[in-house]
JSON list of C-alpha atoms in Angstrom, two decimals:
[
{"chain": "A", "resi": 233, "resn": "MET", "atom": "CA", "xyz": [0.14, 0.16, 0.20]},
{"chain": "A", "resi": 234, "resn": "GLY", "atom": "CA", "xyz": [1.49, 3.24, -0.83]},
{"chain": "A", "resi": 235, "resn": "MET", "atom": "CA", "xyz": [1.61, 6.07, 1.64]},
{"chain": "A", "resi": 236, "resn": "SER", "atom": "CA", "xyz": [-1.05, 8.32, -0.25]},
{"chain": "A", "resi": 237, "resn": "ASP", "atom": "CA", "xyz": [-3.30, 5.21, 0.21]},
{"chain": "A", "resi": 238, "resn": "ARG", "atom": "CA", "xyz": [-6.18, 5.97, 2.84]},
{"chain": "A", "resi": 239, "resn": "GLU", "atom": "CA", "xyz": [-7.02, 3.23, 5.73]},
{"chain": "A", "resi": 240, "resn": "GLY", "atom": "CA", "xyz": [-9.70, 4.31, 7.59]},
{"chain": "A", "resi": 241, "resn": "GLY", "atom": "CA", "xyz": [-9.80, 8.05, 6.56]},
{"chain": "A", "resi": 242, "resn": "LEU", "atom": "CA", "xyz": [-5.71, 8.51, 7.29]},
{"chain": "A", "resi": 243, "resn": "THR", "atom": "CA", "xyz": [-3.03, 7.77, 5.13]},
{"chain": "A", "resi": 244, "resn": "LEU", "atom": "CA", "xyz": [-0.38, 6.10, 6.32]},
{"chain": "A", "resi": 245, "resn": "GLY", "atom": "CA", "xyz": [2.05, 8.74, 6.52]},
{"chain": "A", "resi": 246, "resn": "GLN", "atom": "CA", "xyz": [-0.60, 10.74, 8.48]},
{"chain": "A", "resi": 247, "resn": "ARG", "atom": "CA", "xyz": [-1.09, 7.47, 10.95]},
{"chain": "A", "resi": 248, "resn": "ILE", "atom": "CA", "xyz": [3.01, 7.83, 11.71]},
{"chain": "A", "resi": 249, "resn": "ALA", "atom": "CA", "xyz": [3.14, 11.41, 12.07]},
{"chain": "A", "resi": 250, "resn": "LYS", "atom": "CA", "xyz": [-0.08, 11.65, 14.42]},
{"chain": "A", "resi": 251, "resn": "ARG", "atom": "CA", "xyz": [1.22, 8.80, 16.77]},
{"chain": "A", "resi": 252, "resn": "SER", "atom": "CA", "xyz": [4.55, 10.12, 16.78]},
{"chain": "A", "resi": 253, "resn": "PHE", "atom": "CA", "xyz": [3.35, 13.39, 18.03]},
{"chain": "A", "resi": 254, "resn": "ASP", "atom": "CA", "xyz": [0.99, 11.74, 20.34]},
{"chain": "A", "resi": 255, "resn": "PHE", "atom": "CA", "xyz": [3.54, 9.39, 22.20]},
{"chain": "A", "resi": 256, "resn": "ILE", "atom": "CA", "xyz": [6.25, 12.11, 22.48]},
{"chain": "A", "resi": 257, "resn": "GLY", "atom": "CA", "xyz": [4.05, 14.96, 23.39]},
{"chain": "A", "resi": 258, "resn": "ALA", "atom": "CA", "xyz": [2.25, 12.67, 26.12]},
{"chain": "A", "resi": 259, "resn": "LEU", "atom": "CA", "xyz": [5.76, 11.38, 27.60]},
{"chain": "A", "resi": 260, "resn": "VAL", "atom": "CA", "xyz": [6.86, 15.32, 27.81]},
{"chain": "A", "resi": 261, "resn": "GLY", "atom": "CA", "xyz": [3.66, 16.29, 29.12]},
{"chain": "A", "resi": 262, "resn": "LEU", "atom": "CA", "xyz": [3.73, 13.48, 32.04]},
{"chain": "A", "resi": 263, "resn": "LEU", "atom": "CA", "xyz": [7.46, 14.68, 32.92]},
{"chain": "A", "resi": 264, "resn": "LEU", "atom": "CA", "xyz": [6.70, 17.92, 33.15]},
{"chain": "A", "resi": 265, "resn": "THR", "atom": "CA", "xyz": [3.25, 17.91, 34.68]},
{"chain": "A", "resi": 266, "resn": "CYS", "atom": "CA", "xyz": [3.89, 14.66, 37.56]},
{"chain": "A", "resi": 267, "resn": "PRO", "atom": "CA", "xyz": [3.87, 16.99, 40.61]},
{"chain": "A", "resi": 268, "resn": "LEU", "atom": "CA", "xyz": [0.81, 18.62, 39.67]},
{"chain": "A", "resi": 269, "resn": "MET", "atom": "CA", "xyz": [-1.20, 15.79, 39.00]},
{"chain": "A", "resi": 270, "resn": "LEU", "atom": "CA", "xyz": [0.24, 14.05, 42.07]},
{"chain": "A", "resi": 271, "resn": "ILE", "atom": "CA", "xyz": [-1.55, 17.53, 44.01]},
{"chain": "A", "resi": 272, "resn": "VAL", "atom": "CA", "xyz": [-4.43, 17.32, 42.03]},
{"chain": "A", "resi": 273, "resn": "TYR", "atom": "CA", "xyz": [-4.95, 13.50, 42.74]},
{"chain": "A", "resi": 274, "resn": "VAL", "atom": "CA", "xyz": [-4.91, 14.31, 46.48]},
{"chain": "A", "resi": 275, "resn": "ILE", "atom": "CA", "xyz": [-7.25, 17.44, 46.44]},
{"chain": "A", "resi": 276, "resn": "ALA", "atom": "CA", "xyz": [-9.66, 15.24, 44.21]},
{"chain": "A", "resi": 277, "resn": "SER", "atom": "CA", "xyz": [-9.31, 12.29, 46.56]},
{"chain": "A", "resi": 278, "resn": "ILE", "atom": "CA", "xyz": [-10.21, 14.41, 49.83]},
{"chain": "A", "resi": 279, "resn": "SER", "atom": "CA", "xyz": [-13.06, 16.28, 47.99]},
{"chain": "A", "resi": 280, "resn": "THR", "atom": "CA", "xyz": [-14.76, 13.22, 46.72]},
{"chain": "A", "resi": 281, "resn": "ASN", "atom": "CA", "xyz": [-13.93, 10.81, 49.71]},
{"chain": "A", "resi": 282, "resn": "ARG", "atom": "CA", "xyz": [-12.87, 8.08, 46.88]},
{"chain": "A", "resi": 283, "resn": "SER", "atom": "CA", "xyz": [-9.70, 7.63, 44.89]},
{"chain": "A", "resi": 284, "resn": "GLY", "atom": "CA", "xyz": [-9.05, 10.83, 42.97]},
{"chain": "A", "resi": 285, "resn": "LEU", "atom": "CA", "xyz": [-8.25, 8.87, 39.81]},
{"chain": "A", "resi": 286, "resn": "PHE", "atom": "CA", "xyz": [-11.65, 7.71, 38.10]},
{"chain": "A", "resi": 287, "resn": "ARG", "atom": "CA", "xyz": [-11.60, 5.27, 35.24]},
{"chain": "A", "resi": 288, "resn": "GLN", "atom": "CA", "xyz": [-14.59, 4.28, 33.01]},
{"chain": "A", "resi": 289, "resn": "LYS", "atom": "CA", "xyz": [-14.81, 1.74, 30.06]},
{"chain": "A", "resi": 290, "resn": "ARG", "atom": "CA", "xyz": [-14.87, 3.55, 26.66]},
{"chain": "A", "resi": 291, "resn": "VAL", "atom": "CA", "xyz": [-14.80, 2.54, 23.08]},
{"chain": "A", "resi": 292, "resn": "GLY", "atom": "CA", "xyz": [-11.92, 3.43, 21.35]},
{"chain": "A", "resi": 293, "resn": "ARG", "atom": "CA", "xyz": [-10.23, 2.77, 18.12]},
{"chain": "A", "resi": 294, "resn": "ASN", "atom": "CA", "xyz": [-11.81, -0.15, 15.82]},
{"chain": "A", "resi": 295, "resn": "GLY", "atom": "CA", "xyz": [-14.01, -0.55, 18.72]},
{"chain": "A", "resi": 296, "resn": "GLN", "atom": "CA", "xyz": [-11.67, -1.89, 21.03]},
{"chain": "A", "resi": 297, "resn": "PHE", "atom": "CA", "xyz": [-12.63, -1.23, 24.51]},
{"chain": "A", "resi": 298, "resn": "PHE", "atom": "CA", "xyz": [-10.18, 0.93, 27.20]},
{"chain": "A", "resi": 299, "resn": "HIS", "atom": "CA", "xyz": [-10.44, 2.98, 30.25]},
{"chain": "A", "resi": 300, "resn": "VAL", "atom": "CA", "xyz": [-9.89, 6.47, 30.11]},
{"chain": "A", "resi": 301, "resn": "CYS", "atom": "CA", "xyz": [-8.77, 8.13, 33.25]},
{"chain": "A", "resi": 302, "resn": "LYS", "atom": "CA", "xyz": [-9.43, 11.63, 34.65]},
{"chain": "A", "resi": 303, "resn": "PHE", "atom": "CA", "xyz": [-9.76, 12.70, 37.76]},
{"chain": "A", "resi": 304, "resn": "ARG", "atom": "CA", "xyz": [-12.53, 12.36, 40.09]},
{"chain": "A", "resi": 305, "resn": "THR", "atom": "CA", "xyz": [-14.71, 15.26, 39.84]},
{"chain": "A", "resi": 306, "resn": "MET", "atom": "CA", "xyz": [-18.32, 14.08, 41.30]},
{"chain": "A", "resi": 307, "resn": "ARG", "atom": "CA", "xyz": [-19.29, 12.17, 44.14]},
{"chain": "A", "resi": 308, "resn": "GLY", "atom": "CA", "xyz": [-21.09, 9.20, 43.42]},
{"chain": "A", "resi": 309, "resn": "ASP", "atom": "CA", "xyz": [-24.35, 9.16, 45.99]},
{"chain": "A", "resi": 310, "resn": "LEU", "atom": "CA", "xyz": [-26.01, 11.97, 44.82]},
{"chain": "A", "resi": 311, "resn": "GLY", "atom": "CA", "xyz": [-28.31, 12.46, 41.64]},
{"chain": "A", "resi": 312, "resn": "PRO", "atom": "CA", "xyz": [-29.86, 10.01, 39.24]},
{"chain": "A", "resi": 313, "resn": "HIS", "atom": "CA", "xyz": [-27.36, 7.37, 37.44]},
{"chain": "A", "resi": 314, "resn": "THR", "atom": "CA", "xyz": [-26.62, 8.81, 33.96]},
{"chain": "A", "resi": 315, "resn": "TYR", "atom": "CA", "xyz": [-23.84, 9.57, 31.53]},
{"chain": "A", "resi": 316, "resn": "VAL", "atom": "CA", "xyz": [-25.30, 13.24, 30.47]},
{"chain": "A", "resi": 317, "resn": "THR", "atom": "CA", "xyz": [-23.69, 15.69, 32.94]},
{"chain": "A", "resi": 318, "resn": "THR", "atom": "CA", "xyz": [-25.32, 19.35, 33.16]},
{"chain": "A", "resi": 319, "resn": "GLU", "atom": "CA", "xyz": [-23.47, 22.35, 34.60]},
{"chain": "A", "resi": 320, "resn": "ASN", "atom": "CA", "xyz": [-25.84, 22.02, 37.86]},
{"chain": "A", "resi": 321, "resn": "ASP", "atom": "CA", "xyz": [-25.37, 18.36, 38.34]},
{"chain": "A", "resi": 322, "resn": "PRO", "atom": "CA", "xyz": [-25.34, 18.04, 42.24]},
{"chain": "A", "resi": 323, "resn": "ARG", "atom": "CA", "xyz": [-22.80, 15.45, 41.88]},
{"chain": "A", "resi": 324, "resn": "ILE", "atom": "CA", "xyz": [-19.77, 17.34, 41.15]},
{"chain": "A", "resi": 325, "resn": "THR", "atom": "CA", "xyz": [-17.96, 18.74, 43.75]},
{"chain": "A", "resi": 326, "resn": "LYS", "atom": "CA", "xyz": [-16.82, 22.78, 44.17]},
{"chain": "A", "resi": 327, "resn": "VAL", "atom": "CA", "xyz": [-13.33, 21.44, 43.45]},
{"chain": "A", "resi": 328, "resn": "GLY", "atom": "CA", "xyz": [-14.84, 18.93, 40.59]},
{"chain": "A", "resi": 329, "resn": "ARG", "atom": "CA", "xyz": [-16.13, 22.28, 39.02]},
{"chain": "A", "resi": 330, "resn": "PHE", "atom": "CA", "xyz": [-12.68, 24.27, 39.06]},
{"chain": "A", "resi": 331, "resn": "LEU", "atom": "CA", "xyz": [-10.99, 20.96, 37.64]},
{"chain": "A", "resi": 332, "resn": "ARG", "atom": "CA", "xyz": [-13.91, 20.47, 34.87]},
{"chain": "A", "resi": 333, "resn": "LYS", "atom": "CA", "xyz": [-13.76, 24.17, 33.99]},
{"chain": "A", "resi": 334, "resn": "THR", "atom": "CA", "xyz": [-10.21, 24.62, 33.66]},
{"chain": "A", "resi": 335, "resn": "LYS", "atom": "CA", "xyz": [-9.89, 20.58, 31.90]},
{"chain": "A", "resi": 336, "resn": "LEU", "atom": "CA", "xyz": [-7.47, 19.77, 34.74]},
{"chain": "A", "resi": 337, "resn": "ASP", "atom": "CA", "xyz": [-9.34, 16.65, 35.40]},
{"chain": "A", "resi": 338, "resn": "GLU", "atom": "CA", "xyz": [-8.85, 15.51, 31.72]},
{"chain": "A", "resi": 339, "resn": "TYR", "atom": "CA", "xyz": [-4.58, 15.58, 32.38]},
{"chain": "A", "resi": 340, "resn": "PRO", "atom": "CA", "xyz": [-4.48, 11.79, 33.48]},
{"chain": "A", "resi": 341, "resn": "GLN", "atom": "CA", "xyz": [-5.53, 11.23, 29.75]},
{"chain": "A", "resi": 342, "resn": "LEU", "atom": "CA", "xyz": [-1.58, 11.68, 29.05]},
{"chain": "A", "resi": 343, "resn": "LEU", "atom": "CA", "xyz": [-1.30, 8.32, 30.00]},
{"chain": "A", "resi": 344, "resn": "ASN", "atom": "CA", "xyz": [-3.67, 6.97, 27.70]},
{"chain": "A", "resi": 345, "resn": "ILE", "atom": "CA", "xyz": [-2.16, 8.81, 25.10]},
{"chain": "A", "resi": 346, "resn": "LEU", "atom": "CA", "xyz": [1.15, 7.27, 25.67]},
{"chain": "A", "resi": 347, "resn": "LEU", "atom": "CA", "xyz": [-0.40, 3.50, 25.92]},
{"chain": "A", "resi": 348, "resn": "GLY", "atom": "CA", "xyz": [-1.76, 3.89, 22.20]},
{"chain": "A", "resi": 349, "resn": "HIS", "atom": "CA", "xyz": [-5.65, 4.11, 23.40]},
{"chain": "A", "resi": 350, "resn": "MET", "atom": "CA", "xyz": [-6.11, 7.94, 22.72]},
{"chain": "A", "resi": 351, "resn": "SER", "atom": "CA", "xyz": [-4.80, 10.78, 20.58]},
{"chain": "A", "resi": 352, "resn": "PHE", "atom": "CA", "xyz": [-4.56, 14.33, 21.47]},
{"chain": "A", "resi": 353, "resn": "VAL", "atom": "CA", "xyz": [-6.98, 15.16, 18.87]},
{"chain": "A", "resi": 354, "resn": "GLY", "atom": "CA", "xyz": [-9.56, 12.92, 17.75]},
{"chain": "A", "resi": 355, "resn": "PRO", "atom": "CA", "xyz": [-13.30, 12.21, 18.37]},
{"chain": "A", "resi": 356, "resn": "ARG", "atom": "CA", "xyz": [-13.92, 12.07, 22.33]},
{"chain": "A", "resi": 357, "resn": "PRO", "atom": "CA", "xyz": [-14.37, 8.23, 23.30]},
{"chain": "A", "resi": 358, "resn": "ASP", "atom": "CA", "xyz": [-18.26, 7.00, 23.67]},
{"chain": "A", "resi": 359, "resn": "VAL", "atom": "CA", "xyz": [-19.01, 5.19, 26.65]},
{"chain": "A", "resi": 360, "resn": "LEU", "atom": "CA", "xyz": [-21.07, 1.80, 25.60]},
{"chain": "A", "resi": 361, "resn": "GLY", "atom": "CA", "xyz": [-24.62, 2.30, 23.91]},
{"chain": "A", "resi": 362, "resn": "TYR", "atom": "CA", "xyz": [-23.21, 5.60, 21.83]},
{"chain": "A", "resi": 363, "resn": "ALA", "atom": "CA", "xyz": [-20.64, 4.04, 19.73]},
{"chain": "A", "resi": 364, "resn": "ASP", "atom": "CA", "xyz": [-22.55, 0.95, 18.59]},
{"chain": "A", "resi": 365, "resn": "ARG", "atom": "CA", "xyz": [-25.23, 3.37, 17.05]},
{"chain": "A", "resi": 366, "resn": "LEU", "atom": "CA", "xyz": [-22.70, 3.98, 14.55]},
{"chain": "A", "resi": 367, "resn": "ARG", "atom": "CA", "xyz": [-23.96, 3.04, 10.83]},
{"chain": "A", "resi": 368, "resn": "GLY", "atom": "CA", "xyz": [-22.56, 2.71, 7.31]},
{"chain": "A", "resi": 369, "resn": "GLU", "atom": "CA", "xyz": [-20.24, 5.93, 7.08]},
{"chain": "A", "resi": 370, "resn": "ASP", "atom": "CA", "xyz": [-20.39, 7.22, 10.49]},
{"chain": "A", "resi": 371, "resn": "ARG", "atom": "CA", "xyz": [-18.42, 4.34, 11.43]},
{"chain": "A", "resi": 372, "resn": "ILE", "atom": "CA", "xyz": [-15.47, 6.07, 9.84]},
{"chain": "A", "resi": 373, "resn": "ILE", "atom": "CA", "xyz": [-15.29, 7.63, 13.47]},
{"chain": "A", "resi": 374, "resn": "LEU", "atom": "CA", "xyz": [-13.91, 4.44, 14.91]},
{"chain": "A", "resi": 375, "resn": "SER", "atom": "CA", "xyz": [-10.87, 4.02, 12.55]},
{"chain": "A", "resi": 376, "resn": "VAL", "atom": "CA", "xyz": [-8.78, 6.79, 14.36]},
{"chain": "A", "resi": 377, "resn": "ARG", "atom": "CA", "xyz": [-7.98, 6.98, 17.79]},
{"chain": "A", "resi": 378, "resn": "PRO", "atom": "CA", "xyz": [-10.39, 9.06, 20.35]},
{"chain": "A", "resi": 379, "resn": "GLY", "atom": "CA", "xyz": [-8.99, 12.25, 21.36]},
{"chain": "A", "resi": 380, "resn": "VAL", "atom": "CA", "xyz": [-8.67, 14.81, 24.36]},
{"chain": "A", "resi": 381, "resn": "THR", "atom": "CA", "xyz": [-9.96, 17.40, 22.42]},
{"chain": "A", "resi": 382, "resn": "GLY", "atom": "CA", "xyz": [-11.07, 18.20, 18.81]},
{"chain": "A", "resi": 383, "resn": "PRO", "atom": "CA", "xyz": [-13.35, 20.01, 16.83]},
{"chain": "A", "resi": 384, "resn": "ALA", "atom": "CA", "xyz": [-16.88, 18.73, 18.21]},
{"chain": "A", "resi": 385, "resn": "THR", "atom": "CA", "xyz": [-15.44, 19.23, 21.67]},
{"chain": "A", "resi": 386, "resn": "LEU", "atom": "CA", "xyz": [-14.36, 22.62, 21.10]},
{"chain": "A", "resi": 387, "resn": "TYR", "atom": "CA", "xyz": [-17.79, 23.28, 19.12]},
{"chain": "A", "resi": 388, "resn": "PHE", "atom": "CA", "xyz": [-19.44, 21.89, 22.20]},
{"chain": "A", "resi": 389, "resn": "ARG", "atom": "CA", "xyz": [-17.05, 23.09, 24.64]},
{"chain": "A", "resi": 390, "resn": "ASN", "atom": "CA", "xyz": [-20.00, 24.90, 26.67]},
{"chain": "A", "resi": 391, "resn": "GLU", "atom": "CA", "xyz": [-22.06, 21.32, 26.48]},
{"chain": "A", "resi": 392, "resn": "GLU", "atom": "CA", "xyz": [-23.25, 20.91, 30.13]},
{"chain": "A", "resi": 393, "resn": "ARG", "atom": "CA", "xyz": [-24.41, 24.80, 30.12]},
{"chain": "A", "resi": 394, "resn": "LEU", "atom": "CA", "xyz": [-26.26, 23.81, 26.88]},
{"chain": "A", "resi": 395, "resn": "LEU", "atom": "CA", "xyz": [-27.62, 20.71, 28.85]},
{"chain": "A", "resi": 396, "resn": "ALA", "atom": "CA", "xyz": [-28.73, 22.86, 32.29]},
{"chain": "A", "resi": 397, "resn": "GLU", "atom": "CA", "xyz": [-30.90, 24.68, 29.70]},
{"chain": "A", "resi": 398, "resn": "GLN", "atom": "CA", "xyz": [-33.06, 21.69, 28.57]},
{"chain": "A", "resi": 399, "resn": "SER", "atom": "CA", "xyz": [-36.21, 20.48, 30.05]},
{"chain": "A", "resi": 400, "resn": "ASP", "atom": "CA", "xyz": [-34.74, 16.76, 29.27]},
{"chain": "A", "resi": 401, "resn": "PRO", "atom": "CA", "xyz": [-30.98, 16.86, 28.92]},
{"chain": "A", "resi": 402, "resn": "GLU", "atom": "CA", "xyz": [-30.75, 13.11, 28.06]},
{"chain": "A", "resi": 403, "resn": "LYS", "atom": "CA", "xyz": [-33.15, 13.53, 25.27]},
{"chain": "A", "resi": 404, "resn": "TYR", "atom": "CA", "xyz": [-31.52, 16.63, 23.79]},
{"chain": "A", "resi": 405, "resn": "ASN", "atom": "CA", "xyz": [-28.33, 14.95, 24.16]},
{"chain": "A", "resi": 406, "resn": "ASP", "atom": "CA", "xyz": [-29.36, 12.02, 22.23]},
{"chain": "A", "resi": 407, "resn": "GLU", "atom": "CA", "xyz": [-31.59, 13.37, 19.39]},
{"chain": "A", "resi": 408, "resn": "VAL", "atom": "CA", "xyz": [-29.27, 16.88, 18.95]},
{"chain": "A", "resi": 409, "resn": "ILE", "atom": "CA", "xyz": [-25.89, 17.04, 20.37]},
{"chain": "A", "resi": 410, "resn": "TRP", "atom": "CA", "xyz": [-24.84, 13.72, 19.52]},
{"chain": "A", "resi": 411, "resn": "PRO", "atom": "CA", "xyz": [-25.83, 13.48, 15.83]},
{"chain": "A", "resi": 412, "resn": "GLU", "atom": "CA", "xyz": [-24.39, 16.65, 15.72]},
{"chain": "A", "resi": 413, "resn": "LYS", "atom": "CA", "xyz": [-21.10, 15.62, 16.71]},
{"chain": "A", "resi": 414, "resn": "VAL", "atom": "CA", "xyz": [-21.03, 12.51, 14.71]},
{"chain": "A", "resi": 415, "resn": "ARG", "atom": "CA", "xyz": [-21.28, 14.69, 11.53]},
{"chain": "A", "resi": 416, "resn": "ILE", "atom": "CA", "xyz": [-18.17, 16.85, 12.76]},
{"chain": "A", "resi": 417, "resn": "ASN", "atom": "CA", "xyz": [-16.59, 14.19, 13.67]},
{"chain": "A", "resi": 418, "resn": "ARG", "atom": "CA", "xyz": [-17.19, 12.39, 10.52]},
{"chain": "A", "resi": 419, "resn": "GLU", "atom": "CA", "xyz": [-16.07, 15.15, 8.46]},
{"chain": "A", "resi": 420, "resn": "TYR", "atom": "CA", "xyz": [-12.70, 15.58, 10.76]},
{"chain": "A", "resi": 421, "resn": "VAL", "atom": "CA", "xyz": [-11.51, 12.00, 9.91]},
{"chain": "A", "resi": 422, "resn": "ARG", "atom": "CA", "xyz": [-12.61, 12.12, 5.98]},
{"chain": "A", "resi": 423, "resn": "ASN", "atom": "CA", "xyz": [-10.63, 15.55, 5.56]},
{"chain": "A", "resi": 424, "resn": "TYR", "atom": "CA", "xyz": [-7.92, 15.09, 8.21]},
{"chain": "A", "resi": 425, "resn": "ASN", "atom": "CA", "xyz": [-4.87, 17.47, 8.37]},
{"chain": "A", "resi": 426, "resn": "PHE", "atom": "CA", "xyz": [-1.83, 16.99, 11.15]},
{"chain": "A", "resi": 427, "resn": "TRP", "atom": "CA", "xyz": [-1.83, 21.04, 10.91]},
{"chain": "A", "resi": 428, "resn": "ARG", "atom": "CA", "xyz": [-5.26, 21.43, 11.83]},
{"chain": "A", "resi": 429, "resn": "ASP", "atom": "CA", "xyz": [-4.54, 19.07, 14.86]},
{"chain": "A", "resi": 430, "resn": "LEU", "atom": "CA", "xyz": [-2.41, 21.58, 16.09]},
{"chain": "A", "resi": 431, "resn": "VAL", "atom": "CA", "xyz": [-5.02, 24.57, 15.37]},
{"chain": "A", "resi": 432, "resn": "TYR", "atom": "CA", "xyz": [-7.30, 22.45, 17.61]},
{"chain": "A", "resi": 433, "resn": "ILE", "atom": "CA", "xyz": [-4.77, 21.86, 20.35]},
{"chain": "A", "resi": 434, "resn": "TRP", "atom": "CA", "xyz": [-3.91, 25.65, 20.27]},
{"chain": "A", "resi": 435, "resn": "LYS", "atom": "CA", "xyz": [-7.67, 26.79, 20.90]},
{"chain": "A", "resi": 436, "resn": "THR", "atom": "CA", "xyz": [-8.17, 24.15, 23.73]},
{"chain": "A", "resi": 437, "resn": "LEU", "atom": "CA", "xyz": [-5.23, 25.28, 25.57]},
{"chain": "A", "resi": 438, "resn": "PHE", "atom": "CA", "xyz": [-6.09, 28.76, 25.19]},
{"chain": "A", "resi": 439, "resn": "ARG", "atom": "CA", "xyz": [-9.60, 28.77, 24.85]},
{"chain": "A", "resi": 440, "resn": "THR", "atom": "CA", "xyz": [-9.67, 30.54, 21.70]},
{"chain": "A", "resi": 441, "resn": "GLY", "atom": "CA", "xyz": [-12.62, 30.41, 19.52]},
{"chain": "A", "resi": 442, "resn": "ALA", "atom": "CA", "xyz": [-16.26, 31.06, 19.11]},
{"chain": "A", "resi": 443, "resn": "ASP", "atom": "CA", "xyz": [-18.64, 30.37, 22.39]},
{"chain": "A", "resi": 444, "resn": "THR", "atom": "CA", "xyz": [-21.11, 27.97, 20.15]},
{"chain": "A", "resi": 445, "resn": "VAL", "atom": "CA", "xyz": [-23.52, 27.02, 22.95]},
{"chain": "A", "resi": 446, "resn": "ARG", "atom": "CA", "xyz": [-25.55, 30.27, 22.30]},
{"chain": "A", "resi": 447, "resn": "SER", "atom": "CA", "xyz": [-25.45, 29.99, 18.44]},
{"chain": "A", "resi": 448, "resn": "HIS", "atom": "CA", "xyz": [-25.92, 26.47, 18.69]},
{"chain": "A", "resi": 449, "resn": "SER", "atom": "CA", "xyz": [-29.23, 26.83, 21.01]},
{"chain": "A", "resi": 450, "resn": "GLN", "atom": "CA", "xyz": [-30.70, 29.41, 18.58]},
{"chain": "A", "resi": 451, "resn": "THR", "atom": "CA", "xyz": [-30.53, 27.17, 15.46]},
{"chain": "A", "resi": 452, "resn": "LYS", "atom": "CA", "xyz": [-32.09, 24.38, 17.04]},
{"chain": "A", "resi": 453, "resn": "LYS", "atom": "CA", "xyz": [-35.16, 26.32, 18.17]}
]
């Protein structure tokens, strides 16, 4: 197979460059942030009265399961059991709100990236019950490693606030947000560009780009 031939949306050269960048970036990131991660782990453990590290089964590349790592931000004894989290979810601790707002809760995913479960940029890894809904051309999303950030993540960067405005958050997520994420992620894979990945990382780190919550909710009315 030639370097220009695509397999699952990305060429061989693109896959090699993307994985090399992920491995080196995750290794450097872990070395630089180890002290900070240890402090956050201790604080998260105290605020939730549980282990500060949260692991959850997700669907990764080619439908393979893995456990995504995050710092724990929620108590397990409050509110209904649901995978849809709103901004005012009573399970989120005060410390957890700060971690989620600053995205510090995502830092343990550097380990997922290092191990090859994830990439810096890509579709967010879905929980069981969502990834298996993908049909036809939408399954191209599963041909790449899920990411910490990406175009859909940035578009819905204030997703929890948007869900909090809905009378039925879970229904709104299933009928509006999730299908739109699938469309965005499908186009991301189809039109993959390494340099665009760097732009997504920049926008995530420095929180640049338009707030899409208001515009998206208005267009869906």
